[in-house]
Short mmCIF file of C-alpha atoms in Angstrom, two decimals:
data_model
loop_
_atom_site.label_atom_id
_atom_site.label_comp_id
_atom_site.label_asym_id
_atom_site.label_seq_id
_atom_site.Cartn_x
_atom_site.Cartn_y
_atom_site.Cartn_z
CA MET A 1 189.65 13.86 73.36
CA ARG A 2 190.75 10.37 72.40
CA ILE A 3 188.35 7.67 71.30
CA ARG A 4 189.29 4.18 72.47
CA ALA A 5 187.59 0.82 72.46
CA ILE A 6 185.62 0.11 75.62
CA PRO A 7 185.56 -3.59 76.61
CA LEU A 8 181.99 -4.80 77.06
CA LYS A 9 180.90 -6.26 80.33
CA PRO A 10 177.99 -8.62 80.86
CA GLY A 11 174.71 -6.74 80.49
CA ILE A 12 176.29 -3.94 78.41
CA LEU A 13 174.85 -3.20 74.97
CA ASN A 14 176.80 -4.55 72.03
CA PRO A 15 178.65 -2.05 69.82
CA GLY A 16 175.86 -1.87 67.27
CA THR A 17 173.27 -1.11 69.86
CA LEU A 18 175.58 1.38 71.59
CA ALA A 19 176.17 3.23 68.33
CA GLU A 20 172.45 3.38 67.68
CA GLU A 21 171.74 4.76 71.16
CA LEU A 22 174.53 7.30 70.78
CA GLY A 23 173.08 8.42 67.43
CA LEU A 24 169.66 8.88 69.02
CA LEU A 25 171.19 10.91 71.83
CA ILE A 26 173.05 13.19 69.43
CA ASP A 27 170.02 13.67 67.19
CA GLY A 28 167.88 14.47 70.22
CA ALA A 29 170.04 17.46 71.09
CA THR A 30 168.16 19.77 68.72
CA ASN A 31 169.36 22.97 70.44
CA TYR A 32 172.96 22.13 69.50
CA ALA A 33 174.57 21.58 66.13
CA ILE A 34 176.74 18.49 66.70
CA TYR A 35 178.82 17.23 63.80
CA MET A 36 182.13 15.60 62.95
CA LEU A 37 184.91 16.64 60.61
CA ASP A 38 187.66 14.54 59.09
CA PRO A 39 191.26 15.74 59.58
CA GLN A 40 190.97 17.93 56.47
CA GLY A 41 187.74 19.59 57.66
CA HIS A 42 185.08 17.73 55.66
CA VAL A 43 181.76 17.00 57.36
CA THR A 44 181.30 13.30 58.20
CA ILE A 45 178.43 13.28 60.75
CA TRP A 46 175.56 15.79 60.97
CA ASN A 47 172.80 15.79 63.61
CA ARG A 48 169.27 17.17 63.44
CA GLY A 49 170.24 20.13 65.63
CA ALA A 50 172.77 21.08 62.95
CA GLU A 51 170.04 20.88 60.32
CA ARG A 52 167.79 23.16 62.40
CA ILE A 53 170.46 25.72 63.25
CA LYS A 54 172.48 25.83 60.01
CA GLY A 55 169.82 24.87 57.45
CA TRP A 56 171.66 22.08 55.52
CA THR A 57 170.30 18.56 55.55
CA GLN A 58 172.65 15.66 56.20
CA ALA A 59 172.57 14.65 52.55
CA GLU A 60 173.46 18.19 51.46
CA ILE A 61 176.37 18.80 53.80
CA VAL A 62 178.16 15.48 54.42
CA GLY A 63 181.39 15.47 52.43
CA ARG A 64 181.56 19.26 52.06
CA HIS A 65 184.27 21.35 53.65
CA PHE A 66 183.28 23.12 56.86
CA SER A 67 184.59 26.45 55.53
CA VAL A 68 181.12 26.88 54.02
CA PHE A 69 180.00 27.92 57.53
CA TYR A 70 182.40 30.92 57.64
CA GLN A 71 181.87 34.48 56.49
CA PRO A 72 183.58 35.46 53.21
CA HIS A 73 186.16 37.69 54.86
CA ASP A 74 187.07 34.86 57.30
CA ILE A 75 187.51 32.50 54.37
CA ALA A 76 189.71 35.07 52.64
CA ALA A 77 191.82 35.30 55.80
CA ASP A 78 192.13 31.46 55.86
CA LYS A 79 190.47 31.26 59.25
CA PRO A 80 189.00 27.75 58.70
CA ALA A 81 192.45 26.24 58.24
CA ALA A 82 193.80 28.25 61.16
CA ASP A 83 191.01 26.97 63.43
CA LEU A 84 191.75 23.35 62.44
CA ALA A 85 195.45 23.83 63.12
CA ARG A 86 194.79 25.47 66.48
CA ALA A 87 192.37 22.75 67.59
CA ALA A 88 194.84 20.05 66.51
CA ALA A 89 197.71 21.73 68.35
CA GLU A 90 195.86 22.67 71.55
CA GLY A 91 193.32 19.85 71.58
CA ARG A 92 190.37 22.21 71.95
CA LEU A 93 189.15 25.52 70.53
CA GLU A 94 186.37 27.61 72.03
CA GLU A 95 185.13 30.93 70.68
CA GLU A 96 182.12 33.10 69.99
CA SER A 97 182.07 34.13 66.36
CA TRP A 98 179.79 34.86 63.44
CA ARG A 99 178.75 31.92 61.24
CA VAL A 100 176.69 31.56 58.04
CA ARG A 101 173.49 29.55 57.46
CA ARG A 102 172.48 27.84 54.23
CA ASP A 103 170.24 30.79 53.28
CA GLY A 104 173.14 33.22 53.69
CA SER A 105 171.94 34.71 56.97
CA GLU A 106 174.46 35.15 59.74
CA PHE A 107 174.24 34.32 63.43
CA VAL A 108 176.39 34.54 66.55
CA ALA A 109 177.67 31.06 67.41
CA CYS A 110 179.28 29.57 70.47
CA VAL A 111 181.72 27.12 68.86
CA THR A 112 183.58 24.28 70.55
CA MET A 113 185.96 22.23 68.36
CA THR A 114 187.72 19.20 69.87
CA ALA A 115 190.49 17.18 68.23
CA LEU A 116 189.77 13.40 68.23
CA HIS A 117 192.62 10.89 68.37
CA ASP A 118 192.71 7.10 68.23
CA GLU A 119 194.58 4.75 70.61
CA THR A 120 197.84 5.37 68.78
CA GLY A 121 197.45 9.15 68.99
CA ALA A 122 196.72 9.63 65.36
CA LEU A 123 194.28 12.45 64.50
CA ARG A 124 190.94 10.94 63.49
CA GLY A 125 189.14 14.24 62.96
CA PHE A 126 187.28 16.89 64.94
CA GLY A 127 184.09 16.98 66.92
CA LYS A 128 182.19 20.27 66.84
CA VAL A 129 179.36 21.57 69.01
CA VAL A 130 177.76 24.83 67.90
CA ARG A 131 175.06 26.76 69.77
CA ASP A 132 173.12 29.68 68.27
CA LEU A 133 173.61 32.72 70.57
CA THR A 134 171.75 35.23 68.40
CA GLU A 135 168.64 35.52 70.59
CA GLN A 136 170.69 35.39 73.78
CA LYS A 137 173.02 38.13 72.54
CA ALA A 138 170.06 40.19 71.36
CA ALA A 139 168.44 39.81 74.79
CA GLU A 140 171.71 40.72 76.51
CA THR A 141 172.13 43.73 74.25
CA ALA A 142 168.52 44.81 74.84
CA LEU A 143 169.00 44.37 78.59
CA ALA A 144 172.23 46.35 78.49
CA ARG A 145 170.51 49.10 76.52
CA ARG A 146 167.59 49.15 78.96
CA GLU A 147 170.01 49.33 81.88
CA GLU A 148 171.92 52.09 80.14
CA HIS A 149 168.65 53.91 79.40
CA LEU A 150 167.49 53.47 82.98
CA ARG A 151 170.84 54.72 84.26
CA SER A 152 170.64 57.76 81.98
CA ILE A 153 167.15 58.48 83.28
CA LEU A 154 168.24 58.08 86.89
CA ASP A 155 171.24 60.30 86.23
CA THR A 156 169.07 63.08 84.83
CA VAL A 157 165.77 62.79 86.74
CA PRO A 158 165.49 65.64 89.27
CA ASP A 159 164.26 63.36 92.06
CA ALA A 160 166.91 61.39 93.92
CA MET A 161 166.61 57.58 94.01
CA ILE A 162 168.11 55.25 96.60
CA ILE A 163 167.79 51.45 96.74
CA ILE A 164 168.37 49.54 99.97
CA ASP A 165 168.07 45.88 100.98
CA GLU A 166 166.28 44.29 103.91
CA ALA A 167 169.09 45.28 106.29
CA GLY A 168 168.94 48.92 105.24
CA THR A 169 172.19 48.70 103.24
CA ILE A 170 172.45 51.06 100.27
CA SER A 171 172.88 49.22 96.95
CA SER A 172 172.14 52.06 94.50
CA PHE A 173 172.59 55.82 94.78
CA SER A 174 171.56 57.98 91.81
CA ALA A 175 173.35 61.06 90.51
CA ALA A 176 170.54 63.26 91.83
CA ALA A 177 171.02 61.65 95.25
CA GLU A 178 174.72 62.51 95.07
CA ARG A 179 173.88 66.15 94.38
CA LEU A 180 171.20 66.22 97.06
CA PHE A 181 173.10 64.64 99.94
CA GLY A 182 176.67 65.57 98.98
CA HIS A 183 177.91 61.95 99.03
CA VAL A 184 179.37 60.16 96.00
CA GLU A 185 177.93 56.74 95.23
CA ALA A 186 181.18 54.91 96.03
CA ASP A 187 181.18 56.36 99.56
CA VAL A 188 177.69 55.18 100.52
CA ILE A 189 177.30 51.85 98.69
CA GLY A 190 177.34 49.16 101.36
CA ARG A 191 176.59 51.60 104.20
CA ASN A 192 173.37 51.78 106.18
CA VAL A 193 170.86 54.29 104.82
CA SER A 194 170.59 55.85 108.28
CA VAL A 195 173.76 57.78 107.40
CA LEU A 196 171.42 60.09 105.46
CA MET A 197 169.17 60.75 108.47
CA PRO A 198 169.51 63.01 111.50
CA GLU A 199 168.58 61.89 114.98
CA PRO A 200 166.13 60.65 116.18
CA ASP A 201 165.23 59.08 112.79
CA ARG A 202 168.71 57.55 112.49
CA GLY A 203 168.35 55.54 115.67
CA ARG A 204 164.83 54.40 114.87
CA HIS A 205 165.29 53.29 111.26
CA ASP A 206 166.80 49.82 111.75
CA GLY A 207 164.20 49.02 114.38
CA TYR A 208 161.47 49.99 111.94
CA LEU A 209 162.92 47.68 109.26
CA VAL A 210 163.14 44.77 111.71
CA ASP A 211 159.58 45.39 112.85
CA TYR A 212 158.30 45.61 109.27
CA MET A 213 160.10 42.45 108.11
CA GLY A 214 158.52 40.67 111.06
CA GLY A 215 155.04 41.53 109.81
CA GLY A 216 154.71 44.98 111.29
CA GLU A 217 152.65 47.95 110.07
CA ARG A 218 153.38 49.59 106.71
CA LYS A 219 154.20 53.05 107.99
CA VAL A 220 156.10 54.23 104.92
CA ILE A 221 155.57 51.81 102.01
CA GLY A 222 153.30 53.26 99.32
CA ARG A 223 152.88 56.61 101.04
CA VAL A 224 154.40 60.05 100.56
CA ARG A 225 155.86 61.45 103.76
CA LEU A 226 157.54 64.69 104.74
CA VAL A 227 160.75 63.89 106.60
CA THR A 228 164.15 65.43 107.30
CA GLY A 229 167.38 64.51 105.51
CA LEU A 230 171.03 64.96 106.51
CA ARG A 231 173.62 66.19 104.04
CA ARG A 232 177.27 65.19 104.19
CA ASN A 233 178.20 68.60 105.62
CA GLY A 234 175.82 68.09 108.54
CA GLU A 235 173.07 70.35 107.21
CA THR A 236 169.49 69.12 107.63
CA PHE A 237 166.78 69.83 105.08
CA PRO A 238 163.09 68.98 104.47
CA LEU A 239 162.34 66.32 101.90
CA GLU A 240 159.43 64.39 100.41
CA LEU A 241 159.91 60.62 100.54
CA ALA A 242 158.03 57.91 98.62
CA VAL A 243 159.10 54.29 99.18
CA GLY A 244 158.30 51.28 96.99
CA GLU A 245 158.89 47.60 97.72
CA ALA A 246 159.79 44.74 95.36
CA LEU A 247 160.96 41.13 95.44
CA VAL A 248 164.02 40.23 93.36
CA GLY A 249 164.26 36.46 93.56
CA ASP A 250 164.06 35.70 97.25
CA ARG A 251 165.42 39.13 98.23
CA ARG A 252 163.32 42.12 99.21
CA ILE A 253 164.47 45.58 98.12
CA PHE A 254 163.13 49.03 98.91
CA THR A 255 163.35 51.96 96.50
CA GLY A 256 163.11 55.48 97.86
CA PHE A 257 162.29 58.47 95.65
CA ILE A 258 163.31 61.73 97.30
CA ARG A 259 162.44 65.32 96.46
CA ASP A 260 164.16 68.28 98.10
CA LEU A 261 161.60 70.66 99.59
CA THR A 262 164.08 73.32 100.70
CA GLU A 263 163.25 75.78 97.94
CA ARG A 264 159.53 75.04 98.18
CA ARG A 265 159.56 75.75 101.92
CA ARG A 266 161.54 78.92 101.33
CA THR A 267 159.05 80.01 98.66
CA GLU A 268 156.09 79.22 100.92
CA LEU A 269 157.58 81.33 103.70
CA ARG A 270 158.21 84.18 101.27
CA LEU A 271 154.64 83.96 99.99
CA GLN A 272 153.29 83.93 103.54
CA ASP A 273 155.32 87.03 104.34
CA LEU A 274 154.17 88.75 101.15
CA GLN A 275 150.58 87.79 101.80
CA SER A 276 150.79 89.11 105.34
CA GLU A 277 152.28 92.36 104.08
CA LEU A 278 149.64 92.64 101.36
CA ILE A 279 146.84 92.10 103.86
CA HIS A 280 148.38 94.70 106.15
CA VAL A 281 148.75 97.21 103.32
CA SER A 282 145.16 96.52 102.32
CA ARG A 283 144.01 97.40 105.81
CA LEU A 284 146.02 100.63 105.74
CA SER A 285 144.60 101.44 102.30
CA ALA A 286 141.07 100.84 103.53
CA MET A 287 141.68 103.12 106.49
CA GLY A 288 143.07 105.77 104.15
CA THR A 289 139.80 105.91 102.23
CA MET A 290 137.93 106.22 105.56
CA ALA A 291 140.21 108.92 107.02
CA SER A 292 137.90 111.86 106.42
CA THR A 293 134.80 110.16 107.82
CA LEU A 294 136.81 108.89 110.80
CA ALA A 295 138.00 112.43 111.50
CA HIS A 296 134.38 113.62 111.41
CA GLU A 297 133.25 110.77 113.67
CA LEU A 298 136.02 111.46 116.21
CA ASN A 299 135.37 115.20 116.06
CA GLN A 300 131.84 114.79 117.44
CA PRO A 301 132.71 113.15 120.79
CA LEU A 302 135.83 115.27 121.22
CA THR A 303 133.88 118.49 120.60
CA ALA A 304 131.21 117.31 123.03
CA VAL A 305 133.86 116.57 125.67
CA THR A 306 135.28 120.07 125.21
CA ASN A 307 131.84 121.70 125.51
CA TYR A 308 130.90 119.65 128.56
CA LEU A 309 134.16 120.50 130.30
CA GLU A 310 133.75 124.21 129.48
CA GLY A 311 130.22 124.11 130.86
CA ALA A 312 131.32 122.31 134.01
CA ARG A 313 134.05 124.88 134.60
CA GLY A 314 131.46 127.67 134.32
CA LEU A 315 129.15 125.92 136.79
CA LEU A 316 131.98 125.61 139.28
CA ASP A 317 132.83 129.36 139.20
CA ASP A 318 130.08 130.04 141.75
CA PRO A 319 129.22 126.63 143.16
CA THR A 320 125.90 125.94 144.80
CA PRO A 321 124.32 122.59 145.57
CA GLU A 322 122.27 122.86 142.41
CA THR A 323 125.24 123.82 140.19
CA LEU A 324 127.39 121.10 141.71
CA ALA A 325 124.75 118.46 140.87
CA LEU A 326 124.44 119.84 137.36
CA ALA A 327 128.25 119.91 136.97
CA ARG A 328 128.39 116.24 138.02
CA GLU A 329 125.90 115.33 135.29
CA VAL A 330 127.89 117.33 132.74
CA MET A 331 131.09 115.51 133.76
CA GLU A 332 129.37 112.14 133.37
CA ASP A 333 128.30 113.13 129.86
CA ALA A 334 131.89 114.18 129.07
CA THR A 335 133.12 110.83 130.36
CA ALA A 336 130.65 108.97 128.12
CA GLN A 337 131.80 110.92 125.08
CA SER A 338 135.46 110.20 125.97
CA ILE A 339 134.69 106.49 126.19
CA ARG A 340 132.94 106.68 122.81
CA ALA A 341 136.03 108.24 121.21
CA GLY A 342 138.21 105.61 122.87
CA HIS A 343 136.11 102.83 121.35
CA ILE A 344 136.52 104.33 117.89
CA ILE A 345 140.31 104.60 118.33
CA ARG A 346 140.56 101.06 119.74
CA ARG A 347 138.62 99.57 116.83
CA LEU A 348 140.84 101.48 114.42
CA ARG A 349 144.02 100.30 116.18
CA ASP A 350 142.92 96.64 116.21
CA PHE A 351 141.94 96.76 112.55
CA VAL A 352 145.25 98.25 111.40
CA ALA A 353 147.38 96.12 113.74
CA HIS A 354 149.97 93.94 111.98
CA GLY A 355 149.77 90.82 114.12
CA VAL A 356 150.31 87.09 113.74
CA VAL A 357 147.34 85.21 112.24
CA SER A 358 145.70 83.18 114.98
CA GLN A 359 142.35 81.46 114.56
CA ARG A 360 140.38 80.99 117.75
CA PRO A 361 136.72 80.71 118.75
CA GLU A 362 134.96 84.05 118.18
CA PRO A 363 131.25 85.01 118.56
CA LEU A 364 130.15 85.67 114.99
CA ASN A 365 127.41 88.25 115.61
CA LEU A 366 129.61 90.33 117.91
CA MET A 367 132.47 90.21 115.41
CA VAL A 368 130.16 91.36 112.59
CA GLU A 369 128.64 94.12 114.74
CA GLU A 370 132.05 95.53 115.72
CA ALA A 371 133.23 95.55 112.10
CA ALA A 372 129.96 97.19 110.99
CA GLN A 373 130.34 99.98 113.54
CA LEU A 374 133.72 100.79 112.06
CA ALA A 375 132.76 100.39 108.39
CA LEU A 376 129.45 102.31 108.67
CA ILE A 377 131.07 105.53 109.86
CA GLY A 378 129.42 108.27 107.81
CA ALA A 379 126.96 105.87 106.14
CA ARG A 380 123.80 107.28 107.74
CA ALA A 381 124.85 110.81 106.80
CA ALA A 382 125.06 109.56 103.19
CA GLY A 383 121.41 108.50 103.33
CA ILE A 384 122.05 104.76 103.64
CA ARG A 385 119.54 102.71 105.63
CA VAL A 386 121.12 99.76 107.36
CA VAL A 387 119.15 96.56 107.98
CA THR A 388 120.65 93.87 110.23
CA GLU A 389 119.38 90.29 110.33
CA TYR A 390 121.53 88.41 112.81
CA SER A 391 121.11 84.72 113.55
CA HIS A 392 119.30 84.08 116.81
CA ALA A 393 121.86 81.46 117.84
CA ASP A 394 124.90 82.94 119.54
CA THR A 395 127.12 80.88 117.26
CA VAL A 396 130.89 80.76 117.70
CA VAL A 397 133.19 80.34 114.68
CA ARG A 398 136.91 79.70 114.31
CA ALA A 399 138.45 82.89 113.00
CA ASP A 400 141.20 85.44 113.18
CA ARG A 401 139.04 88.33 114.34
CA VAL A 402 141.10 91.11 112.75
CA GLN A 403 141.26 89.42 109.34
CA ILE A 404 137.55 88.52 109.24
CA GLN A 405 136.66 92.03 110.30
CA GLN A 406 138.88 93.27 107.47
CA VAL A 407 136.77 91.20 105.05
CA LEU A 408 133.58 92.64 106.56
CA VAL A 409 134.84 96.22 106.42
CA ASN A 410 135.94 95.73 102.80
CA LEU A 411 132.59 94.29 101.71
CA ILE A 412 130.56 96.89 103.63
CA ARG A 413 132.62 99.81 102.28
CA ASN A 414 132.29 98.38 98.74
CA ALA A 415 128.52 98.18 99.21
CA ILE A 416 128.39 101.80 100.42
CA GLN A 417 130.42 102.97 97.39
CA ALA A 418 128.18 100.93 95.04
CA MET A 419 125.11 102.89 96.24
CA ALA A 420 126.70 106.35 96.01
CA ASP A 421 124.73 107.27 92.84
CA THR A 422 121.52 105.30 93.41
CA PRO A 423 118.29 106.79 94.78
CA ARG A 424 117.47 103.67 96.81
CA ARG A 425 120.19 102.95 99.37
CA ILE A 426 119.57 99.93 101.59
CA LEU A 427 122.45 97.96 103.07
CA THR A 428 121.64 94.56 104.56
CA ILE A 429 123.99 92.72 106.92
CA ALA A 430 122.87 89.19 107.84
CA THR A 431 124.15 86.02 109.49
CA ARG A 432 122.58 82.58 109.40
CA ALA A 433 123.40 78.94 110.10
CA ALA A 434 124.34 76.70 107.15
CA ASP A 435 125.12 73.08 108.14
CA ASP A 436 128.55 73.03 109.83
CA HIS A 437 129.19 76.61 108.68
CA MET A 438 127.86 80.06 109.44
CA GLN A 439 127.06 82.28 106.48
CA VAL A 440 127.47 86.06 106.40
CA THR A 441 125.70 88.15 103.73
CA ILE A 442 126.34 91.77 102.74
CA ALA A 443 123.70 93.04 100.27
CA ASP A 444 123.33 96.43 98.60
CA THR A 445 120.91 98.13 96.19
CA GLY A 446 123.61 99.55 93.95
CA GLY A 447 124.15 99.17 90.23
CA GLY A 448 125.23 95.50 90.35
CA ILE A 449 128.37 93.82 89.07
CA ALA A 450 129.93 95.10 85.87
CA PRO A 451 129.68 92.41 83.15
CA GLY A 452 133.37 92.70 82.30
CA VAL A 453 134.51 91.62 85.76
CA ALA A 454 131.73 89.21 86.79
CA ASP A 455 133.72 86.08 85.90
CA ARG A 456 136.93 87.27 87.54
CA LEU A 457 135.52 89.22 90.44
CA PHE A 458 137.80 87.64 93.05
CA GLN A 459 140.94 87.61 90.92
CA ALA A 460 143.76 90.02 91.66
CA PHE A 461 143.68 93.34 89.74
CA ALA A 462 140.06 92.85 88.64
CA SER A 463 138.24 96.12 89.34
CA SER A 464 135.50 98.26 87.83
CA LYS A 465 136.61 101.34 89.78
CA PRO A 466 138.75 103.79 87.83
CA GLU A 467 140.98 104.37 90.86
CA GLY A 468 140.80 100.80 92.22
CA MET A 469 143.69 98.32 92.18
CA GLY A 470 141.41 95.27 92.29
CA LEU A 471 143.11 93.69 95.31
CA GLY A 472 140.37 94.01 97.94
CA LEU A 473 138.16 91.07 96.90
CA SER A 474 141.19 88.95 96.03
CA ILE A 475 142.50 89.43 99.56
CA CYS A 476 139.04 88.68 100.95
CA ARG A 477 139.01 85.37 99.10
CA THR A 478 142.51 84.52 100.35
CA ILE A 479 141.49 85.19 103.95
CA ILE A 480 138.19 83.25 103.77
CA GLU A 481 139.70 80.23 102.03
CA ALA A 482 142.54 80.19 104.59
CA HIS A 483 139.78 79.88 107.22
CA GLY A 484 138.30 76.85 105.44
CA GLY A 485 135.34 78.80 104.06
CA ALA A 486 134.09 80.03 100.71
CA ILE A 487 133.17 83.44 99.29
CA TRP A 488 130.93 84.25 96.33
CA ALA A 489 128.61 86.91 94.90
CA ASN A 490 125.33 87.00 93.02
CA ALA A 491 123.22 89.72 91.42
CA LEU A 492 119.83 90.67 92.88
CA PRO A 493 116.71 90.78 90.66
CA ASP A 494 116.09 94.51 91.24
CA ASP A 495 119.69 95.60 90.83
CA GLY A 496 122.19 95.35 93.59
CA THR A 497 124.58 92.62 94.69
CA GLU A 498 124.82 90.07 97.47
CA PHE A 499 128.21 88.97 98.77
CA HIS A 500 128.30 85.82 100.89
CA PHE A 501 131.04 84.07 102.80
CA THR A 502 131.12 81.13 105.18
CA LEU A 503 133.13 80.28 108.28
CA LEU A 504 133.47 76.98 110.09
CA ARG A 505 131.68 76.68 113.37
CA ALA A 506 133.92 76.12 116.38
CA ASP A 507 133.66 72.77 118.15
CA LEU A 508 132.64 72.72 121.79
CA ASP A 509 136.13 71.52 122.68
CA ASP A 510 137.57 74.55 120.92
CA ILE A 511 135.29 76.86 122.86
CA ASP A 512 136.14 75.26 126.19
CA GLY A 513 139.84 75.32 125.39
CA GLY A 514 139.82 78.77 123.86
#
């Protein structure tokens, strides 16, 4: 830059006033160190910004060589002289470099050095403008570290993260997203996010964004939804999606956090299969313990049928009107006994059946009575008095009949076994209304609950029976809770135990539609 005389026009300040105004302007720039050097590098002018940034007052620094601002190793390398020569040769030098303050501390400086020439081209000196970049560089470094930290987190976090703009264009695609969808970030940046969706979601997505940006309903923002994703190879999979919204300047961005549910779904299906198998095995096990009493129960009607048929055959050897009438009565009795045996077999078949769980409206009292008939086989012969206290209301509940009857059979059989060694043997089976539920109670007069298993009665493998596996009550709890009910037990004051469970009442619409 060359300094030349500027001819004054009317109304323009005189040179003295102009110099004063220029000095005020330079001193007012306190965020910049502005100073002048002579051709040899000695300080000739020093503003207040230079005092603030570098620490020397004007009186302390004017006349000293500017090399005092350089680090010792730069001075040893003769950098001050090299900078003067470069600025003189090129007219201007700009760099970011370390400089030294009066107290010896160092800072990152943005340095601009300009050669100043007079009208004849002779070098008059150098003008320097220095800005302290320490805080800016520290902020940039901190920001870079935060970005690097964030990137490392996004690269290692198990949930995939995708950022899109208002048009649905992908602007960020994490490493987990690459692994999840099979795309590399470079392939999807700039593409519409619908590339990660199967139909019909793909066709609907842009319309949803347009509707939302126009003030539509927040169908996704701030909620966790279960949706379907599309991998690069065309495979679809279940995923959990949570979407957040933010404003960056005047731009709106959407961040999606995605979790693959494939393994969870697979595990749930496996658990459902295992649970179904366990329930089925439990039914078979329960029937195994009842095999002898069932054989005895079936033997009675079958023996009666045999006797009735033998008697009828004898009456028909020499038929008369009287013997024919008597034979007809005998045949009716045989038919009744056959029907009785058929009922026992049918209840056994339904109980053991391995079917699909299906809850539907079922009359509670009838369901309890049918299960009791099956579970109480041989109970009266064992000296057990059965007391039934059914609710007067013919209430209907939502239930899988076979599974609930399995619970009833299990609880009733447990009650019978609990009273095997007690002199007083009373089994109570009751139903009653309880708000929006129906409650079923099975009570016995046995020895009560063993203290060692009271707190974990419904946990798997908790049993006080030497030969028991401790799965029966655990399965009962699983079945009842799957029906939306609860199951619990409490001790009776005079020994014995009450087991209770609840089932949801069926709505009238369910009954009509069932």
